[in-house]
C-alpha cells in the first residue's frame, strides 16, 4: 500500500531534515488528563502577537484562528486555520486526520512542527532560549515561520510574547503550543 501524498510529503520533509545533519526526534504529546473537560476554560499558556492572543490548557486551544478541544479519547476536534478537523494523536509525536498530517519534532537544538493542513505546507520552527524576560512572560523574535527565543535575537526584533506554559520551550507542552503557534502563523486566506 502506497502512502498518501500528505504522508509522503511529511516523510520527505523528515528525511530532508535528517540529511541536513541534524537528528530528528519526535516530541512527546501531552497525555490526556483523566475525566471530562472542565466547563470553565482557564488558560495555562498564552501567545500574544499582532494584537491577537491565543491561549491553551490541557483540554483546549482557543484564539482567533483556532478552537480545538481535546476529547477524553485523546483526539483534538474543532477548527484550525479555517478548517474543521478531528486530529488523532500518534505514538510518533504526530496528529493526523483526513487532509492533515502534523509532526511535532526536536530537530537538533530546535523544535519544529512539519506536515500539512489541507493544501498548506507546515514548516514551523522554534529556537529555545531565555528570550527577553518581562513581567508578562518572555518576548521572542517572530519572523515568518520562526519563533527565536535566543536573547540576541529577541532584542534585535521582538514580536511575540509567550507566557505561562507557552514560555517553556525547553519542555514544550505539545501539541497545544504547536497548534496555538500554527493558528497565528498560518492565517486562513479567507480572513
CSV table of C-alpha atoms in Angstrom, one decimal:
chain,number,residue,atom,x,y,z
A,1,UNK,CA,0.0,0.0,0.0
A,2,UNK,CA,1.4,3.4,-1.0
A,3,UNK,CA,1.4,6.3,1.5
A,4,UNK,CA,-1.0,9.1,0.8
A,5,UNK,CA,0.5,12.3,-0.7
A,6,UNK,CA,0.4,14.2,2.7
A,7,UNK,CA,2.1,11.4,4.5
A,8,UNK,CA,4.7,11.0,1.7
A,9,UNK,CA,5.3,14.8,1.8
A,10,UNK,CA,5.8,14.7,5.6
A,11,UNK,CA,8.2,11.7,5.3
A,12,UNK,CA,10.2,13.6,2.6
A,13,UNK,CA,10.4,16.6,4.9
A,14,UNK,CA,11.7,14.5,7.8
A,15,UNK,CA,14.2,12.8,5.5
A,16,UNK,CA,15.4,16.2,4.3
A,17,UNK,CA,15.9,17.4,7.9
A,18,UNK,CA,17.8,14.2,8.8
A,19,UNK,CA,20.0,14.6,5.7
A,20,UNK,CA,20.7,18.2,6.7
A,21,UNK,CA,22.9,16.9,9.5
A,22,UNK,CA,20.6,17.4,12.5
A,23,UNK,CA,19.0,14.4,14.1
A,24,UNK,CA,15.2,14.5,14.5
A,25,UNK,CA,13.3,13.0,17.4
A,26,UNK,CA,9.5,13.0,17.9
A,27,UNK,CA,8.3,15.2,20.7
A,28,UNK,CA,6.0,13.6,23.2
A,29,UNK,CA,2.5,14.8,23.1
A,30,UNK,CA,0.9,15.7,26.5
A,31,UNK,CA,-1.2,12.9,28.0
A,32,UNK,CA,-4.9,13.2,28.1
A,33,UNK,CA,-6.0,14.3,31.6
A,34,UNK,CA,-8.3,11.9,33.4
A,35,UNK,CA,-12.0,12.6,33.5
A,36,UNK,CA,-14.1,15.1,31.4
A,37,UNK,CA,-13.0,18.6,30.3
A,38,UNK,CA,-14.0,21.2,32.9
A,39,UNK,CA,-16.9,23.5,32.0
A,40,UNK,CA,-14.9,26.7,32.6
A,41,UNK,CA,-11.9,27.4,30.4
A,42,UNK,CA,-8.9,28.6,32.4
A,43,UNK,CA,-5.7,29.0,30.2
A,44,UNK,CA,-2.3,27.9,31.4
A,45,UNK,CA,-0.3,29.3,28.5
A,46,UNK,CA,-0.7,32.2,26.1
A,47,UNK,CA,0.8,33.7,23.0
A,48,UNK,CA,0.4,37.3,22.0
A,49,UNK,CA,1.3,38.9,18.7
A,50,UNK,CA,0.0,41.4,16.2
A,51,UNK,CA,-2.7,42.5,18.7
A,52,UNK,CA,-4.0,38.9,18.9
A,53,UNK,CA,-4.0,36.4,21.7
A,54,UNK,CA,-4.1,32.6,21.5
A,55,UNK,CA,-4.2,30.6,24.7
A,56,UNK,CA,-4.3,26.9,25.8
A,57,UNK,CA,-4.6,24.5,28.7
A,58,UNK,CA,-4.6,20.7,28.9
A,59,UNK,CA,-8.0,20.5,27.2
A,60,UNK,CA,-8.4,23.4,24.7
A,61,UNK,CA,-6.6,25.8,22.4
A,62,UNK,CA,-8.5,29.0,21.8
A,63,UNK,CA,-7.8,32.0,19.6
A,64,UNK,CA,-9.0,34.0,16.6
A,65,UNK,CA,-8.0,31.2,14.1
A,66,UNK,CA,-8.3,28.1,16.4
A,67,UNK,CA,-10.8,26.5,18.6
A,68,UNK,CA,-9.7,22.9,19.3
A,69,UNK,CA,-11.0,20.8,22.2
A,70,UNK,CA,-9.3,17.6,23.4
A,71,UNK,CA,-11.8,14.7,23.8
A,72,UNK,CA,-11.5,12.1,26.5
A,73,UNK,CA,-10.3,9.6,23.9
A,74,UNK,CA,-7.2,11.9,23.2
A,75,UNK,CA,-8.4,13.3,19.8
A,76,UNK,CA,-8.5,17.0,19.2
A,77,UNK,CA,-11.6,18.3,17.5
A,78,UNK,CA,-12.6,21.7,16.2
A,79,UNK,CA,-11.4,24.4,13.8
A,80,UNK,CA,-7.8,25.2,13.0
A,81,UNK,CA,-6.9,27.9,10.4
A,82,UNK,CA,-10.3,27.9,8.9
A,83,UNK,CA,-10.8,24.1,8.5
A,84,UNK,CA,-12.6,21.6,10.7
A,85,UNK,CA,-10.6,18.6,11.9
A,86,UNK,CA,-10.6,15.7,14.3
A,87,UNK,CA,-6.9,15.1,14.8
A,88,UNK,CA,-5.8,11.7,16.1
A,89,UNK,CA,-2.6,11.5,18.1
A,90,UNK,CA,0.1,9.0,17.0
A,91,UNK,CA,2.8,7.4,19.0
A,92,UNK,CA,5.4,9.2,16.9
A,93,UNK,CA,4.5,12.7,18.1
A,94,UNK,CA,2.0,13.3,15.3
A,95,UNK,CA,-1.6,14.4,14.9
A,96,UNK,CA,-3.4,13.2,11.8
A,97,UNK,CA,-6.8,13.4,10.1
A,98,UNK,CA,-8.0,13.2,6.5
A,99,UNK,CA,-6.2,16.2,4.9
A,100,UNK,CA,-4.0,16.8,7.9
A,101,UNK,CA,-0.6,15.4,8.9
A,102,UNK,CA,1.4,17.2,11.7
A,103,UNK,CA,4.6,16.0,13.2
A,104,UNK,CA,6.0,17.6,16.4
A,105,UNK,CA,9.8,17.2,16.5
A,106,UNK,CA,13.0,18.1,18.1
A,107,UNK,CA,15.5,18.9,15.3
A,108,UNK,CA,18.9,19.4,16.7
A,109,UNK,CA,18.6,22.3,19.1
A,110,UNK,CA,15.3,23.5,17.5
A,111,UNK,CA,11.7,22.4,17.8
A,112,UNK,CA,9.6,22.0,14.7
A,113,UNK,CA,6.1,21.3,13.5
A,114,UNK,CA,6.1,19.8,10.0
A,115,UNK,CA,3.5,18.4,7.7
A,116,UNK,CA,0.3,19.8,6.1
A,117,UNK,CA,-3.1,21.1,6.8
A,118,UNK,CA,-5.1,20.7,3.6
A,119,UNK,CA,-3.1,22.4,1.0
A,120,UNK,CA,-1.0,24.4,3.5
A,121,UNK,CA,2.6,23.0,3.8
A,122,UNK,CA,3.5,23.5,7.5
A,123,UNK,CA,7.1,24.3,8.4
A,124,UNK,CA,7.1,26.0,11.8
A,125,UNK,CA,10.4,26.3,13.8
A,126,UNK,CA,11.1,27.3,17.4
A,127,UNK,CA,14.6,28.2,18.7
A,128,UNK,CA,14.5,27.7,22.5
A,129,UNK,CA,16.2,30.3,24.7
A,130,UNK,CA,15.5,32.6,27.6
A,131,UNK,CA,14.0,35.3,25.3
A,132,UNK,CA,13.8,38.8,26.7
A,133,UNK,CA,12.2,38.3,30.2
A,134,UNK,CA,9.4,40.6,31.1
A,135,UNK,CA,6.8,40.7,33.9
A,136,UNK,CA,4.3,39.2,31.4
A,137,UNK,CA,6.4,36.4,30.1
A,138,UNK,CA,9.2,36.2,27.6
A,139,UNK,CA,9.5,38.2,24.4
A,140,UNK,CA,10.9,36.4,21.3
A,141,UNK,CA,11.6,37.3,17.7
A,142,UNK,CA,8.8,36.2,15.4
A,143,UNK,CA,9.6,36.2,11.7
A,144,UNK,CA,7.6,34.2,9.2
A,145,UNK,CA,7.7,30.6,10.4
A,146,UNK,CA,10.4,31.1,13.1
A,147,UNK,CA,10.0,31.8,16.8
A,148,UNK,CA,13.5,32.6,18.0
A,149,UNK,CA,14.0,33.0,21.8
A,150,UNK,CA,17.7,33.4,21.9
A,151,UNK,CA,18.5,36.6,23.8
A,152,UNK,CA,20.4,38.3,21.0
A,153,UNK,CA,17.5,37.7,18.5
A,154,UNK,CA,14.8,38.8,20.9
A,155,UNK,CA,16.4,42.1,21.5
A,156,UNK,CA,17.1,42.7,17.8
A,157,UNK,CA,13.4,42.2,16.7
A,158,UNK,CA,10.8,41.4,19.3
A,159,UNK,CA,7.4,40.3,18.0
A,160,UNK,CA,5.8,37.6,20.1
A,161,UNK,CA,5.1,37.3,23.9
A,162,UNK,CA,5.0,33.8,25.4
A,163,UNK,CA,3.6,33.4,28.9
A,164,UNK,CA,2.8,30.6,31.3
A,165,UNK,CA,3.3,27.1,29.8
A,166,UNK,CA,3.9,28.7,26.4
A,167,UNK,CA,7.1,30.2,27.6
A,168,UNK,CA,8.7,26.9,28.4
A,169,UNK,CA,10.3,25.8,25.1
A,170,UNK,CA,12.8,23.6,26.9
A,171,UNK,CA,9.9,21.3,27.9
A,172,UNK,CA,7.2,22.3,25.4
A,173,UNK,CA,3.6,21.4,26.1
A,174,UNK,CA,2.7,19.7,22.7
A,175,UNK,CA,0.5,19.7,20.8
A,176,UNK,CA,-1.1,22.7,22.5
A,177,UNK,CA,1.9,25.1,21.9
A,178,UNK,CA,2.3,23.9,18.3
A,179,UNK,CA,-1.4,24.3,17.5
A,180,UNK,CA,-1.5,27.8,19.1
A,181,UNK,CA,1.5,28.9,17.1
A,182,UNK,CA,0.1,27.4,13.9
A,183,UNK,CA,-3.0,29.4,14.3
A,184,UNK,CA,-1.1,32.7,14.4
A,185,UNK,CA,1.4,31.7,11.7
A,186,UNK,CA,-0.9,30.2,9.1
A,187,UNK,CA,-3.8,32.6,9.0
A,188,UNK,CA,-6.7,31.4,6.7
A,189,UNK,CA,-6.8,33.0,3.3
A,190,UNK,CA,-10.5,33.9,3.6
A,191,UNK,CA,-9.9,36.1,6.7
